[in-house]
PDB file of C-alpha atoms and ligand atoms in Angstrom:
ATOM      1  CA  UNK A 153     -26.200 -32.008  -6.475  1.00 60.00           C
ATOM      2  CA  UNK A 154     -24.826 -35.079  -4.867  1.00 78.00           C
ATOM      3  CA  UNK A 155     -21.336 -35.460  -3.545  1.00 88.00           C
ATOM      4  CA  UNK A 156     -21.061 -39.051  -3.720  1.00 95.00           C
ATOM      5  CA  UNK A 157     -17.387 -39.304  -5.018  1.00 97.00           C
ATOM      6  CA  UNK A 158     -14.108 -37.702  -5.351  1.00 97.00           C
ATOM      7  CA  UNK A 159     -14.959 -36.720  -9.235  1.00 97.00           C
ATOM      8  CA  UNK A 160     -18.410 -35.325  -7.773  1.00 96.00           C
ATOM      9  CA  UNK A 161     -16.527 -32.632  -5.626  1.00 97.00           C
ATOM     10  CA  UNK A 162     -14.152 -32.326  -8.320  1.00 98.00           C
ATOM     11  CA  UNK A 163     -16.778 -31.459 -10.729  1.00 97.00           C
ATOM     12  CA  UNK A 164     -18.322 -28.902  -7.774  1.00 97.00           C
ATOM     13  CA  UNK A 165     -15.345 -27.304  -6.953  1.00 97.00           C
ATOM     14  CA  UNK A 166     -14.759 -26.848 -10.838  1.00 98.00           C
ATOM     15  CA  UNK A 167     -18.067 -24.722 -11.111  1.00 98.00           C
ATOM     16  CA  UNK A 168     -17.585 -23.140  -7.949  1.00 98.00           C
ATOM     17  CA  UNK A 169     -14.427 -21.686  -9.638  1.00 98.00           C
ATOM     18  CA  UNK A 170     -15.544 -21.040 -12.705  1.00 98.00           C
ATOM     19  CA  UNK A 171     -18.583 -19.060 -10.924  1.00 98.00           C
ATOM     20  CA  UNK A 172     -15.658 -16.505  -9.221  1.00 98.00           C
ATOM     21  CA  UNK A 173     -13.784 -16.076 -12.160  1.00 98.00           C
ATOM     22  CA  UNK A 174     -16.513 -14.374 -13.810  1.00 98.00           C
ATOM     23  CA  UNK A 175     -17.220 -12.447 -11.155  1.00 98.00           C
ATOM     24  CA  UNK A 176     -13.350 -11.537 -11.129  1.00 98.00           C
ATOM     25  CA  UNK A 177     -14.135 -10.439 -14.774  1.00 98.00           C
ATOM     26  CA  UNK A 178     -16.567  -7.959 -13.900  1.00 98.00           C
ATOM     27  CA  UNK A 179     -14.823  -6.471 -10.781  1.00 98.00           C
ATOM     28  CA  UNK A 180     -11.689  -6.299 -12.294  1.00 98.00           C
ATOM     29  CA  UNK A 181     -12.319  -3.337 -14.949  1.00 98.00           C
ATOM     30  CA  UNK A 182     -13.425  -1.128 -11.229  1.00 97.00           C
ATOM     31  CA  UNK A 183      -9.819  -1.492  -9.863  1.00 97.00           C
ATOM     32  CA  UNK A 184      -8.002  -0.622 -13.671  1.00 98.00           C
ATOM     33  CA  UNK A 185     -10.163   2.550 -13.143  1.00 97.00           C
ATOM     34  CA  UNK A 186      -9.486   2.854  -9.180  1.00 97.00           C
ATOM     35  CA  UNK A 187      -5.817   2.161  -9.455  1.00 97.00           C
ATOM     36  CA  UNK A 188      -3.768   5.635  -9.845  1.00 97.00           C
ATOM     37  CA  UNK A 189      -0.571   3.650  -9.889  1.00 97.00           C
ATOM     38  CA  UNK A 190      -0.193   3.318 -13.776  1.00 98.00           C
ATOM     39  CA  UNK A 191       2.042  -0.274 -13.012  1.00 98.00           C
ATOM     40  CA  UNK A 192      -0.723  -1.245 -10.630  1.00 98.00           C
ATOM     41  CA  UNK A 193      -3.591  -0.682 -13.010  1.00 98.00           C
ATOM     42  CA  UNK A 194      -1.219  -2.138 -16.096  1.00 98.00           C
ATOM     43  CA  UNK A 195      -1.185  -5.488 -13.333  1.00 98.00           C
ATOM     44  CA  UNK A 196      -4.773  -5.351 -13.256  1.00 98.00           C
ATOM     45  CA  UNK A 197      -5.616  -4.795 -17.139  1.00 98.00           C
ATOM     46  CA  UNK A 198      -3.059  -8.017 -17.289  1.00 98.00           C
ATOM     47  CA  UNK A 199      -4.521 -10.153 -15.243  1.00 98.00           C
ATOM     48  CA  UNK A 200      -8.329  -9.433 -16.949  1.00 98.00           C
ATOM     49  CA  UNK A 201      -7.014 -11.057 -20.061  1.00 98.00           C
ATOM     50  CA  UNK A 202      -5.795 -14.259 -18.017  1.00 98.00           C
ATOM     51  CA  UNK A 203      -9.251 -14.414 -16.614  1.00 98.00           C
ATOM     52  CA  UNK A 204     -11.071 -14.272 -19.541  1.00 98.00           C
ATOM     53  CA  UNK A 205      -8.273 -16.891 -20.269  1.00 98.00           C
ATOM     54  CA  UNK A 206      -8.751 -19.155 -17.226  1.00 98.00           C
ATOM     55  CA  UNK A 207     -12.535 -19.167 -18.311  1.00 98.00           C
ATOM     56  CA  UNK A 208     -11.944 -20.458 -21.388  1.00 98.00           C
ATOM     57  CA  UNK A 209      -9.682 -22.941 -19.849  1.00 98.00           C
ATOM     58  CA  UNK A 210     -12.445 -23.707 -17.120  1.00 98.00           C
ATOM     59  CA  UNK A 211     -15.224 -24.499 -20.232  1.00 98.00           C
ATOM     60  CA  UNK A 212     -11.981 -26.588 -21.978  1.00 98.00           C
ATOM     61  CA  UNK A 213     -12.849 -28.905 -19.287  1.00 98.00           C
ATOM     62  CA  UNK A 214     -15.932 -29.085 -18.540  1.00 98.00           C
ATOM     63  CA  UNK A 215     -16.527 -29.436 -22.457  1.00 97.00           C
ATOM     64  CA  UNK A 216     -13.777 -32.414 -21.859  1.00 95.00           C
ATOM     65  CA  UNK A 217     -15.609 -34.069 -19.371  1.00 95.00           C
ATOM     66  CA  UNK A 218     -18.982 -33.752 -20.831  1.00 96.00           C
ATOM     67  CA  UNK A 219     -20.350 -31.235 -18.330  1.00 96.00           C
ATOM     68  CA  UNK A 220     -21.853 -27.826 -17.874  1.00 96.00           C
ATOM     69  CA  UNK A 221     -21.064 -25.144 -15.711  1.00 95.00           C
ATOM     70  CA  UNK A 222     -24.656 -24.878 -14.761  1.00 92.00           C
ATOM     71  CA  UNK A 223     -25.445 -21.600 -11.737  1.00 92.00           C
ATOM     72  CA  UNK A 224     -23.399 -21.969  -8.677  1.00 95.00           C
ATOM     73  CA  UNK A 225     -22.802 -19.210  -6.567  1.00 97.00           C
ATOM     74  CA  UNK A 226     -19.117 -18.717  -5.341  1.00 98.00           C
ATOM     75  CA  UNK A 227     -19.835 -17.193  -2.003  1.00 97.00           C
ATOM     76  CA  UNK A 228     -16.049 -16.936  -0.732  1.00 97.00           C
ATOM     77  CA  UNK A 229     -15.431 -14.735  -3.602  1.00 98.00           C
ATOM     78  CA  UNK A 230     -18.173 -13.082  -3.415  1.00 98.00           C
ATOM     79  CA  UNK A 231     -18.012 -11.948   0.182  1.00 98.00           C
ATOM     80  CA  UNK A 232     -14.374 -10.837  -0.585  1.00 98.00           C
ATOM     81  CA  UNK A 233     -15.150  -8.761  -4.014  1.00 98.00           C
ATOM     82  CA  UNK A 234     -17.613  -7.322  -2.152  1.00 98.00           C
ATOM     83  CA  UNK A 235     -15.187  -5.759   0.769  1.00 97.00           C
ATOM     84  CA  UNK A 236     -13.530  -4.837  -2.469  1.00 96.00           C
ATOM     85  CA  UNK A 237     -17.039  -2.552  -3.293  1.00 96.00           C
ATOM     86  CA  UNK A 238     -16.731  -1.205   0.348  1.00 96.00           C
ATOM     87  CA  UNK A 239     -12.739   0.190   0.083  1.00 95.00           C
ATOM     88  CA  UNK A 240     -13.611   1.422  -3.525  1.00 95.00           C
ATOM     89  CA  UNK A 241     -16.099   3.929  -1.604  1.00 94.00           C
ATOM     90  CA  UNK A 242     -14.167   5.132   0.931  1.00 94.00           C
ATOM     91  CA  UNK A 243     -12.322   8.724  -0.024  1.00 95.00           C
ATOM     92  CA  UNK A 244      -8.422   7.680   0.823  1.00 96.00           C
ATOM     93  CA  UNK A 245      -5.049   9.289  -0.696  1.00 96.00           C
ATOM     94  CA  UNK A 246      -4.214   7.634  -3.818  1.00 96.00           C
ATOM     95  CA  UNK A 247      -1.359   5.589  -2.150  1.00 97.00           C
ATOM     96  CA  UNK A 248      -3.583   4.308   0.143  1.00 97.00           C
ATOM     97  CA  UNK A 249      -6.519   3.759  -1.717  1.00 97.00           C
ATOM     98  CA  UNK A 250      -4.012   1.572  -4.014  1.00 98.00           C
ATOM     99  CA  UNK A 251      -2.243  -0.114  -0.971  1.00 98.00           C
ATOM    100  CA  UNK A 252      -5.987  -1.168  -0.637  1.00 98.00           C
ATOM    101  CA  UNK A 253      -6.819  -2.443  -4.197  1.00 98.00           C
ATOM    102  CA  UNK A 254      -3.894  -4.655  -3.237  1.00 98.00           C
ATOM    103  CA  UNK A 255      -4.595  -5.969  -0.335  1.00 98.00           C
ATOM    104  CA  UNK A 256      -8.296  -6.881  -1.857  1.00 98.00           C
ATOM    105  CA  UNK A 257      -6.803  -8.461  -4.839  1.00 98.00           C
ATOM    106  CA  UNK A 258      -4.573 -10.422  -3.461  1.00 98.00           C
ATOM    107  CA  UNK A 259      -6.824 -12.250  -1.566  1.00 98.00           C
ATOM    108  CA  UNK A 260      -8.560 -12.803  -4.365  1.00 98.00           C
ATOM    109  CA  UNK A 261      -5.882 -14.118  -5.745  1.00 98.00           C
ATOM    110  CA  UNK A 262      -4.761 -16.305  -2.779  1.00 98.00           C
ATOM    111  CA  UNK A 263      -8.536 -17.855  -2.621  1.00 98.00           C
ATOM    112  CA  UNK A 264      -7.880 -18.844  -6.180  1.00 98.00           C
ATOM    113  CA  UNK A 265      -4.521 -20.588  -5.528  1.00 98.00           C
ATOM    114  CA  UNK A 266      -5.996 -22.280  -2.755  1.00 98.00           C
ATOM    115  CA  UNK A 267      -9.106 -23.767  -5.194  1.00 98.00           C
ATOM    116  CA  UNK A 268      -6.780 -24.325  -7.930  1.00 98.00           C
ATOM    117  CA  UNK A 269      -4.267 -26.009  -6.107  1.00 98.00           C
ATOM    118  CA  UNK A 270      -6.870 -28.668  -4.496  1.00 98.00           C
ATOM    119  CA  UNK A 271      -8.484 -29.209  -8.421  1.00 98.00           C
ATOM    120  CA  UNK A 272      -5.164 -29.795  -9.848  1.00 98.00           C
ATOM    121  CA  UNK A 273      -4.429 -32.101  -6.974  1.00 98.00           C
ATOM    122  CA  UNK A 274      -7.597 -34.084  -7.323  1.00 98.00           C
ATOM    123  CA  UNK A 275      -6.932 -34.189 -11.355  1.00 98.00           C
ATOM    124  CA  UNK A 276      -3.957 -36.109 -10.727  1.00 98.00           C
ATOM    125  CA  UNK A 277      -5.679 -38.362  -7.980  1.00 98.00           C
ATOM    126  CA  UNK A 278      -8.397 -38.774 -11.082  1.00 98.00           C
ATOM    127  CA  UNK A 279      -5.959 -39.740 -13.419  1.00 98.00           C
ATOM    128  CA  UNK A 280      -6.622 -36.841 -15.635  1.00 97.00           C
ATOM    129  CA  UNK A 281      -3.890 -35.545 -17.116  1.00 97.00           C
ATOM    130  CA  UNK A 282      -4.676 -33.010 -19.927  1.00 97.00           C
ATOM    131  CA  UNK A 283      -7.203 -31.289 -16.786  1.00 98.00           C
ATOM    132  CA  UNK A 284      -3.977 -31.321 -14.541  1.00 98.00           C
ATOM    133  CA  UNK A 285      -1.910 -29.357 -17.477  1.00 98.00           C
ATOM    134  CA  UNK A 286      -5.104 -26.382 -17.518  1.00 98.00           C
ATOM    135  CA  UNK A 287      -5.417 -26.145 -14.099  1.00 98.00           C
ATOM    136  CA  UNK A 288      -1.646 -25.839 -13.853  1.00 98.00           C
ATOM    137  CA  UNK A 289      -1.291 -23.153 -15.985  1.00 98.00           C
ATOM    138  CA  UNK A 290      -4.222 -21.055 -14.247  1.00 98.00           C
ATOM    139  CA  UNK A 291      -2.478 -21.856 -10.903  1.00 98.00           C
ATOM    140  CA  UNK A 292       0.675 -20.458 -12.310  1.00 98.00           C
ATOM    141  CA  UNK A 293      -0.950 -17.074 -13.758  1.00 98.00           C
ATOM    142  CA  UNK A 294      -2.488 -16.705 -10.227  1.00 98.00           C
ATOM    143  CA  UNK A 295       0.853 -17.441  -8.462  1.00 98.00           C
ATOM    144  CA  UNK A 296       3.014 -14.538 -10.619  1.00 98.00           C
ATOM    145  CA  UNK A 297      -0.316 -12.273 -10.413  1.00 98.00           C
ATOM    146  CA  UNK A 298       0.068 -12.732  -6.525  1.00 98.00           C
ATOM    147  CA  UNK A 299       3.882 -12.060  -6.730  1.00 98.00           C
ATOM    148  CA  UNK A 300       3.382  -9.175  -9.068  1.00 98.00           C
ATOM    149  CA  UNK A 301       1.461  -7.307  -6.303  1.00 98.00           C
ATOM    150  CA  UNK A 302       3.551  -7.856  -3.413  1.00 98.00           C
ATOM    151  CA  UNK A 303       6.693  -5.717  -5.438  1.00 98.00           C
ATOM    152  CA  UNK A 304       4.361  -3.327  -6.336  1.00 98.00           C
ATOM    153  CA  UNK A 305       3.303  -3.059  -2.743  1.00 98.00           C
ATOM    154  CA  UNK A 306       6.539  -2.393  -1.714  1.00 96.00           C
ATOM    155  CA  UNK A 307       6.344   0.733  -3.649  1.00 96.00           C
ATOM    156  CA  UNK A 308       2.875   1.711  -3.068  1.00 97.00           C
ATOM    157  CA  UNK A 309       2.802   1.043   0.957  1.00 97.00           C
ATOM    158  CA  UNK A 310       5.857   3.212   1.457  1.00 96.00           C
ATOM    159  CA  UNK A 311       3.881   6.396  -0.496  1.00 95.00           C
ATOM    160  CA  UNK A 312       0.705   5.636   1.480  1.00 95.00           C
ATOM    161  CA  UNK A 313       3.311   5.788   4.861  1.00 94.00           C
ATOM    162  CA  UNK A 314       4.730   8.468   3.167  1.00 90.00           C
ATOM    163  CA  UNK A 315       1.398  10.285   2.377  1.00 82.00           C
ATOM    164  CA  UNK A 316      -0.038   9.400   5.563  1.00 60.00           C
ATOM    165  CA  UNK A 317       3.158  11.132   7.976  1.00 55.00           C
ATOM    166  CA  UNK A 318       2.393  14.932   6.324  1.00 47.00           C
ATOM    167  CA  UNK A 319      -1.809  14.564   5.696  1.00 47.00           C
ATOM    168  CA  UNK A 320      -2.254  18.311   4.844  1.00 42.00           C
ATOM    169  CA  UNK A 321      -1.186  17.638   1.581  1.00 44.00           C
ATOM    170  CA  UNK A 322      -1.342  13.883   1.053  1.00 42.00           C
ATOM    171  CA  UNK A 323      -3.833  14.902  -2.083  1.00 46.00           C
ATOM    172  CA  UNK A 324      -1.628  16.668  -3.541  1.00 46.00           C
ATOM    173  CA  UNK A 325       1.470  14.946  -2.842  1.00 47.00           C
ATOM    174  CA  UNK A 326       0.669  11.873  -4.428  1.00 47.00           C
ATOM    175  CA  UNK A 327       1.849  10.901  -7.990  1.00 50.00           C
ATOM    176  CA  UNK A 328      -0.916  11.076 -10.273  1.00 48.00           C
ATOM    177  CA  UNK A 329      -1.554   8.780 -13.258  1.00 50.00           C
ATOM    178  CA  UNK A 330      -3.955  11.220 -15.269  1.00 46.00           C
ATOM    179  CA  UNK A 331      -2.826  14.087 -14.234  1.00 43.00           C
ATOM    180  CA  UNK A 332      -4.870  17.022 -12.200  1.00 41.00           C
ATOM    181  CA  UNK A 333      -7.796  16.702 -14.789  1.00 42.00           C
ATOM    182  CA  UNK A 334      -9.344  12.920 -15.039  1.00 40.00           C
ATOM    183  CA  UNK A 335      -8.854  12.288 -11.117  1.00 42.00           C
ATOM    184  CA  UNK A 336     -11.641  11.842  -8.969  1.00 42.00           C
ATOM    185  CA  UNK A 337      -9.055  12.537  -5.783  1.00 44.00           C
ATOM    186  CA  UNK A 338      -5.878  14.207  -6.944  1.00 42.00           C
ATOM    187  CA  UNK A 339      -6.096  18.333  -6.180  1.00 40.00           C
ATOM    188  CA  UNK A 340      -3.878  18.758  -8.537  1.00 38.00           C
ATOM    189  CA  UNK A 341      -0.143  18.710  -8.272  1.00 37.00           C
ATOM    190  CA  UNK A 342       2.634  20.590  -5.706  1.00 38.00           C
ATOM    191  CA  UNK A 343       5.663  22.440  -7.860  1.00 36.00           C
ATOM    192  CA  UNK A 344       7.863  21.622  -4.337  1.00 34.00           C
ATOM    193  CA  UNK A 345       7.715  18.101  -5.458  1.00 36.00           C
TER     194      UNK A 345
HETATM  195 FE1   FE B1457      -8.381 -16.503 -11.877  1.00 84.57          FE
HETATM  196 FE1   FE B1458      -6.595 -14.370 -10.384  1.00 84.57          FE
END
């Protein structure tokens, strides 16, 4: 496409982000599995339903402004969910895998405040105010999803340092969420703790 104007790059930025938050859709359901903290994966399961939201909000405007999303790739995202892939395949305590799954999504999540915060800007430059009210609310759900993870990290990096100082039994010293059965890395469960 052309890039002629500000509304042009407006318009491209718009599909570029409506391009990652579908792919957010689809790797999001991975780490509500992944997660073995039950408040991390609750987070996660949270934040799917604002996506599918911030979609909805994304085709609100294009519908508004007579547009389409049309096929464009979002390659930032893309590169990052697929680090995400990589640290979902590597066999980690459950602290650590989660201190991960953090790490991951929040810079998902701090991509998408950077590409909401330049479309809002650029609605207001536009003179468009219902867009500006949207985007606003997406950038907020992104914002509190980013702050959400940093407390839980405080939790969860202090059992992966915790995990990590006595490895013989990091497995089995970590809290787990379905108990010894449904976990793909819990052992099972130590009676000294
Ligand atoms: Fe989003
Ligand atoms: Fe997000």
């Amino acid at each position: 496409m052309s890039m002629q104007s500000l509304e042009d790059l407006f318009v491209d930025k718009l599909k570029d982000v409506h391009d990652a938050e579908k792919r957010i859709t689809r790797a999001l359901p991975k780490l509500i599995k992944a997660a073995s903290s039950e408040a991390l994966s609750n987070a996660f399961e949270k934040h799917l339903q604002e996506t599918q939201q911030q979609i909805d909000r994304l085709e609100q405007i294009f519908g508004d402004l007579g547009k389409s999303p049309g096929r464009k790739t979002c390659h930032g995202i893309m590169g990052i969910l697929e680090e995400g892939e990589e640290t979902l395949g590597q066999n980690a305590p459950e602290a650590v895998m989660d201190a991960a799954l953090i790490a991951g999504a929040q810079e998902v999540e701090h991509y998408e405040i950077s590409a909401y915060g330049c479309l809002k800007t650029w609605a207001e430059v536009l003179g468009k105010p219902d867009v500006v009210s949207l985007l606003e609310r997406t950038l907020d759900e992104e914002k509190k999803t980013d702050e959400t993870l940093t407390k839980l990290a405080g939790t969860i990096n202090s059992q992966a340092k915790d995990g990590a100082e006595s490895e013989h039994h990091a497995t089995v010293m970590m809290p787990t969420r379905r108990g010894g059965n449904g976990s793909s890395r819990a052992t099972g469960r130590s009676s000294k703790h």
